[in-house]
Short mmCIF file of C-alpha atoms and ligand atoms in Angstrom, two decimals:
data_model
loop_
_atom_site.label_atom_id
_atom_site.label_comp_id
_atom_site.label_asym_id
_atom_site.label_seq_id
_atom_site.Cartn_x
_atom_site.Cartn_y
_atom_site.Cartn_z
CA UNK C 17 11.38 128.03 72.89
CA UNK C 18 7.68 128.13 73.74
CA UNK C 19 7.23 124.38 73.16
CA UNK C 20 10.32 123.68 75.24
CA UNK C 21 8.90 125.76 78.11
CA UNK C 22 5.55 123.97 78.05
CA UNK C 23 7.26 120.59 78.24
CA UNK C 24 9.84 121.54 80.83
CA UNK C 25 10.44 118.77 83.33
CA UNK C 26 10.16 119.46 87.04
CA UNK C 27 12.79 118.37 89.50
CA UNK C 28 11.79 118.16 93.16
CA UNK C 29 14.30 118.13 95.99
CA UNK C 30 13.18 116.53 99.26
CA UNK C 31 15.09 118.11 102.11
CA UNK C 32 15.92 120.88 99.66
CA UNK C 33 16.34 123.38 102.50
CA UNK C 34 19.55 121.71 103.68
CA UNK C 35 23.27 122.25 103.10
CA UNK C 36 23.16 120.79 99.63
CA UNK C 37 19.54 121.32 98.58
CA UNK C 38 19.44 125.05 97.97
CA UNK C 39 22.71 125.16 96.05
CA UNK C 40 21.57 122.18 94.00
CA UNK C 41 18.28 123.99 93.26
CA UNK C 42 20.16 127.12 92.15
CA UNK C 43 22.50 125.21 89.88
CA UNK C 44 19.71 123.17 88.27
CA UNK C 45 17.57 126.27 87.64
CA UNK C 46 20.52 128.22 86.26
CA UNK C 47 21.12 125.35 83.82
CA UNK C 48 17.89 126.61 82.21
CA UNK C 49 16.29 123.24 81.48
CA UNK C 50 14.32 122.24 84.59
CA UNK C 51 11.99 124.00 86.99
CA UNK C 52 12.65 123.07 90.59
CA UNK C 53 10.43 122.46 93.61
CA UNK C 54 12.15 122.63 96.98
CA UNK C 55 10.56 120.30 99.53
CA UNK C 56 10.55 120.53 103.30
CA UNK C 57 8.57 119.32 106.29
CA UNK C 58 7.43 122.95 106.58
CA UNK C 59 6.09 124.75 103.51
CA UNK C 60 7.16 128.17 104.85
CA UNK C 61 10.77 126.98 105.20
CA UNK C 62 10.71 125.64 101.63
CA UNK C 63 9.25 128.92 100.37
CA UNK C 64 12.05 130.93 101.99
CA UNK C 65 14.64 128.69 100.31
CA UNK C 66 12.81 128.95 96.97
CA UNK C 67 12.69 132.77 97.28
CA UNK C 68 16.49 132.68 97.61
CA UNK C 69 16.72 130.70 94.38
CA UNK C 70 14.33 133.06 92.56
CA UNK C 71 16.46 136.07 93.67
CA UNK C 72 19.54 134.30 92.39
CA UNK C 73 17.87 133.65 89.03
CA UNK C 74 16.96 137.34 88.77
CA UNK C 75 20.50 138.39 89.63
CA UNK C 76 21.78 136.09 86.92
CA UNK C 77 19.11 137.27 84.45
CA UNK C 78 17.87 133.70 84.04
CA UNK C 79 14.25 133.76 82.92
CA UNK C 80 14.09 130.22 81.55
CA UNK C 81 13.27 128.43 84.77
CA UNK C 82 11.65 128.96 88.13
CA UNK C 83 11.65 127.59 91.65
CA UNK C 84 8.90 127.13 94.24
CA UNK C 85 8.63 125.75 97.75
CA UNK C 86 6.31 122.93 98.85
CA UNK C 87 5.95 120.06 101.27
CA UNK C 88 8.04 116.94 100.72
CA UNK C 89 4.80 115.16 99.75
CA UNK C 90 4.10 117.72 97.00
CA UNK C 91 7.58 117.12 95.60
CA UNK C 92 6.30 113.69 94.53
CA UNK C 93 4.34 115.41 91.74
CA UNK C 94 7.65 116.26 90.03
CA UNK C 95 9.12 114.19 87.18
CA UNK C 96 12.39 113.57 89.00
CA UNK C 97 12.67 113.45 92.79
CA UNK C 98 16.04 114.01 94.45
CA UNK C 99 16.30 112.67 98.00
CA UNK C 100 18.62 115.18 99.72
CA UNK C 101 18.06 113.98 103.27
CA UNK C 102 20.24 112.48 105.98
CA UNK C 103 20.17 108.68 105.60
CA UNK C 104 18.59 108.13 109.02
CA UNK C 105 15.64 110.39 108.11
CA UNK C 106 14.80 108.57 104.90
CA UNK C 107 12.50 105.87 106.26
CA UNK C 108 10.42 108.20 108.47
CA UNK C 109 10.09 110.73 105.63
CA UNK C 110 8.80 108.09 103.21
CA UNK C 111 6.45 106.70 105.87
CA UNK C 112 5.00 110.18 106.48
CA UNK C 113 4.46 110.84 102.77
CA UNK C 114 3.21 107.34 101.95
CA UNK C 115 5.22 105.16 99.59
CA UNK C 116 2.47 105.00 96.96
CA UNK C 117 3.31 108.62 96.06
CA UNK C 118 6.55 107.29 94.56
CA UNK C 119 4.87 104.86 92.11
CA UNK C 120 6.64 105.02 88.69
CA UNK C 121 8.80 107.97 89.78
CA UNK C 122 12.45 108.55 88.98
CA UNK C 123 14.13 108.91 92.37
CA UNK C 124 17.73 110.12 92.72
CA UNK C 125 19.75 109.32 95.83
CA UNK C 126 22.77 111.47 96.66
CA UNK C 127 22.88 110.00 100.15
CA UNK C 128 26.22 108.82 101.52
CA UNK C 129 25.92 107.22 104.97
CA UNK C 130 29.23 107.68 106.78
CA UNK C 131 30.78 107.86 110.24
CA UNK C 132 33.60 110.00 111.51
CA UNK C 133 36.29 108.55 113.68
CA UNK C 134 36.18 110.95 116.63
CA UNK C 135 39.91 110.74 117.46
CA UNK C 136 41.62 110.40 114.12
CA UNK C 137 41.04 112.37 110.99
CA UNK C 138 39.06 110.01 108.84
CA UNK C 139 35.55 109.11 107.72
CA UNK C 140 34.33 105.65 106.78
CA UNK C 141 31.22 104.50 104.90
CA UNK C 142 28.44 103.45 107.28
CA UNK C 143 26.96 101.01 104.86
CA UNK C 144 23.45 99.69 105.61
CA UNK C 145 22.83 95.92 105.40
CA UNK C 146 21.28 96.34 101.93
CA UNK C 147 24.71 97.36 100.59
CA UNK C 148 24.11 101.10 100.06
CA UNK C 149 21.71 103.90 100.86
CA UNK C 150 20.35 103.69 97.30
CA UNK C 151 19.63 99.96 97.71
CA UNK C 152 18.03 100.62 101.12
CA UNK C 153 15.91 103.31 99.45
CA UNK C 154 14.84 100.82 96.77
CA UNK C 155 13.53 98.53 99.53
CA UNK C 156 11.48 101.36 101.04
CA UNK C 157 9.81 102.38 97.75
CA UNK C 158 7.32 100.65 95.42
CA UNK C 159 8.80 98.29 92.81
CA UNK C 160 7.77 100.69 90.05
CA UNK C 161 10.01 103.48 91.41
CA UNK C 162 13.22 103.87 89.40
CA UNK C 163 16.09 104.61 91.71
CA UNK C 164 19.38 106.09 90.50
CA UNK C 165 22.42 107.49 92.24
CA UNK C 166 23.48 111.02 91.29
CA UNK C 167 25.47 113.96 92.66
CA UNK C 168 26.91 111.82 95.53
CA UNK C 169 30.49 113.01 95.26
CA UNK C 170 30.08 116.74 94.65
CA UNK C 171 31.27 118.57 97.78
CA UNK C 172 28.56 120.38 99.72
CA UNK C 173 30.56 123.63 99.83
CA UNK C 174 30.72 123.88 96.04
CA UNK C 175 27.01 124.02 95.27
CA UNK C 176 26.48 127.59 96.49
CA UNK C 177 29.71 129.03 95.04
CA UNK C 178 28.07 129.97 91.78
CA UNK C 179 31.07 131.90 90.52
CA UNK C 180 32.90 128.56 90.28
CA UNK C 181 32.13 125.94 87.67
CA UNK C 182 31.44 122.43 88.92
CA UNK C 183 34.07 120.55 86.99
CA UNK C 184 33.47 117.02 88.33
CA UNK C 185 32.28 113.60 87.30
CA UNK C 186 28.90 112.38 88.52
CA UNK C 187 28.41 108.64 88.40
CA UNK C 188 24.83 107.58 87.75
CA UNK C 189 23.91 104.00 88.66
CA UNK C 190 20.47 102.50 88.16
CA UNK C 191 18.56 99.49 86.89
CA UNK C 192 16.22 101.32 84.49
CA UNK C 193 17.96 102.51 81.32
CA UNK C 194 15.47 105.29 80.52
CA UNK C 195 15.54 106.67 84.08
CA UNK C 196 19.33 106.57 84.08
CA UNK C 197 19.45 108.50 80.80
CA UNK C 198 17.09 111.15 82.19
CA UNK C 199 19.22 111.54 85.32
CA UNK C 200 22.38 111.78 83.21
CA UNK C 201 20.65 114.49 81.12
CA UNK C 202 19.86 116.33 84.36
CA UNK C 203 23.49 116.04 85.49
CA UNK C 204 24.79 117.41 82.20
CA UNK C 205 22.46 120.42 82.50
CA UNK C 206 24.37 121.56 85.60
CA UNK C 207 27.54 123.64 85.18
CA UNK C 208 30.35 121.45 83.78
CA UNK C 209 29.36 118.23 85.47
CA UNK C 210 30.29 115.12 83.51
CA UNK C 211 27.67 112.35 83.81
CA UNK C 212 29.04 108.81 83.67
CA UNK C 213 27.01 105.62 83.41
CA UNK C 214 28.06 103.61 86.47
CA UNK C 215 26.05 100.50 85.61
CA UNK C 216 23.31 98.97 87.77
CA UNK C 217 22.24 100.10 91.23
CA UNK C 218 24.32 97.24 92.66
CA UNK C 219 27.36 99.50 92.07
CA UNK C 220 25.94 102.32 94.23
CA UNK C 221 27.82 101.27 97.40
CA UNK C 222 31.13 102.04 95.68
CA UNK C 223 29.91 105.48 94.60
CA UNK C 224 28.68 106.30 98.10
CA UNK C 225 31.99 105.23 99.64
CA UNK C 226 33.97 107.73 97.52
CA UNK C 227 32.63 110.66 99.55
CA UNK C 228 34.10 109.63 102.94
CA UNK C 229 37.39 109.12 101.10
CA UNK C 230 37.42 112.58 99.50
CA UNK C 231 36.48 114.24 102.81
CA UNK C 232 39.30 112.33 104.53
CA UNK C 233 41.72 113.41 101.80
CA UNK C 234 40.64 117.03 102.26
CA UNK C 235 41.10 116.88 106.04
CA UNK C 236 44.55 115.30 105.92
CA UNK C 237 46.00 117.31 103.08
CA UNK C 238 44.78 120.83 103.80
CA UNK C 239 42.45 120.71 100.81
CA UNK C 240 38.91 122.06 100.49
CA UNK C 241 35.91 120.63 98.71
CA UNK C 242 37.78 117.77 97.04
CA UNK C 243 35.93 116.26 94.09
CA UNK C 244 36.40 113.54 91.52
CA UNK C 245 36.90 113.76 87.77
CA UNK C 246 37.37 110.47 85.92
CA UNK C 247 39.39 110.78 82.72
N1 NAP E 303 28.13 116.92 102.80
C1 NAP E 303 28.55 116.54 101.61
O1 NAP E 303 29.64 116.90 101.11
C2 NAP E 303 27.66 115.67 100.80
C3 NAP E 303 28.00 115.49 99.47
C4 NAP E 303 27.15 114.74 98.70
C5 NAP E 303 26.02 114.16 99.24
N2 NAP E 303 25.71 114.34 100.56
C6 NAP E 303 24.47 113.73 101.09
O2 NAP E 303 23.41 114.67 100.87
C7 NAP E 303 22.35 114.44 101.82
C8 NAP E 303 21.88 115.77 102.34
O3 NAP E 303 22.95 116.40 103.02
P1 NAP E 303 22.74 117.81 103.74
O4 NAP E 303 24.05 118.12 104.36
O5 NAP E 303 22.11 118.77 102.79
O6 NAP E 303 21.69 117.42 104.88
P2 NAP E 303 21.06 118.35 106.01
O7 NAP E 303 21.28 119.78 105.69
O8 NAP E 303 21.55 117.86 107.33
O9 NAP E 303 19.53 117.96 105.93
C9 NAP E 303 18.77 118.16 104.75
C10 NAP E 303 17.33 118.38 105.13
O10 NAP E 303 16.80 117.23 105.78
C11 NAP E 303 15.65 117.63 106.49
N3 NAP E 303 15.59 116.97 107.80
C12 NAP E 303 16.37 117.17 108.87
N4 NAP E 303 15.95 116.42 109.92
C13 NAP E 303 14.88 115.74 109.48
C14 NAP E 303 14.00 114.81 110.08
N5 NAP E 303 14.12 114.45 111.36
N6 NAP E 303 13.00 114.29 109.32
C15 NAP E 303 12.84 114.67 108.03
N7 NAP E 303 13.63 115.57 107.41
C16 NAP E 303 14.64 116.08 108.13
C17 NAP E 303 15.73 119.14 106.70
O11 NAP E 303 14.71 119.74 105.92
P3 NAP E 303 13.40 120.42 106.58
O12 NAP E 303 13.73 120.82 107.97
O13 NAP E 303 13.18 121.60 105.69
O14 NAP E 303 12.34 119.39 106.48
C18 NAP E 303 17.10 119.49 106.16
O15 NAP E 303 17.15 120.76 105.58
C19 NAP E 303 22.95 113.53 102.89
O16 NAP E 303 22.36 112.26 102.79
C20 NAP E 303 24.43 113.45 102.55
O17 NAP E 303 24.95 112.15 102.80
C21 NAP E 303 26.51 115.10 101.33
#
């Protein structure tokens, strides 16, 4: 147990104060295998979110892991960095931090660019010219950064409902086998998520386009927080 604690990997969440970030932080910490750093443009905002996670860990008597708040730049010191930002804020965030901070890092994109049709009840992917948000992210980062998709299709509303298991598939795409394995390990540490190897990052556009579909299905069928389980 002691050795495990010393070697515990750190997961940082950029934009971890948002709709998804704090629930994601709670779930990862409760999994008991990774400490989490919540990142924000404002340290105080990140610290408030991290305090919420620490309270949740206490309530659940989880002493294995911990959570702290920091700037988005500090998140780059973590072993795995999750980019939980709106797609259109990605480039400016990386510019502010400096892309060299991402050298050799494992970077997870859960970003799904999409647009809503204002009149009819549907969403469509708003795919960037690179083919996906993950591929656009790859272009913004140093070549040594290892980009993977992960957590794209888990509904935002589900992350904070800790009384419910997350019984979904999470497709992990990426071009670096070791990074992909580490991200799949992270996925399997969370609730009942099922990690699936989705192949190279070239597949990421398909993964990102599932989310506008599941939101459209929810809207048109009176469903809530629709997710995907491949079996
Ligand atoms: N909604 C879903 O069901 C769903 C499911 C899966 C994946 N996703 C994806 O998850 C990502 C995060 O979604 P979310 O709903 O959590 O996003 P969000 O709450 O709108 O934003 C996340 C964080 O981004 C930061 N941010 C906002 N404006 C910014 C700016 N101008 N510059 C830099 N940072 C800024 C904020 O952090 P600070 O103010 O603390 O800096 C904010 O807390 C999105 O890319 C989305 O596509 C969504």
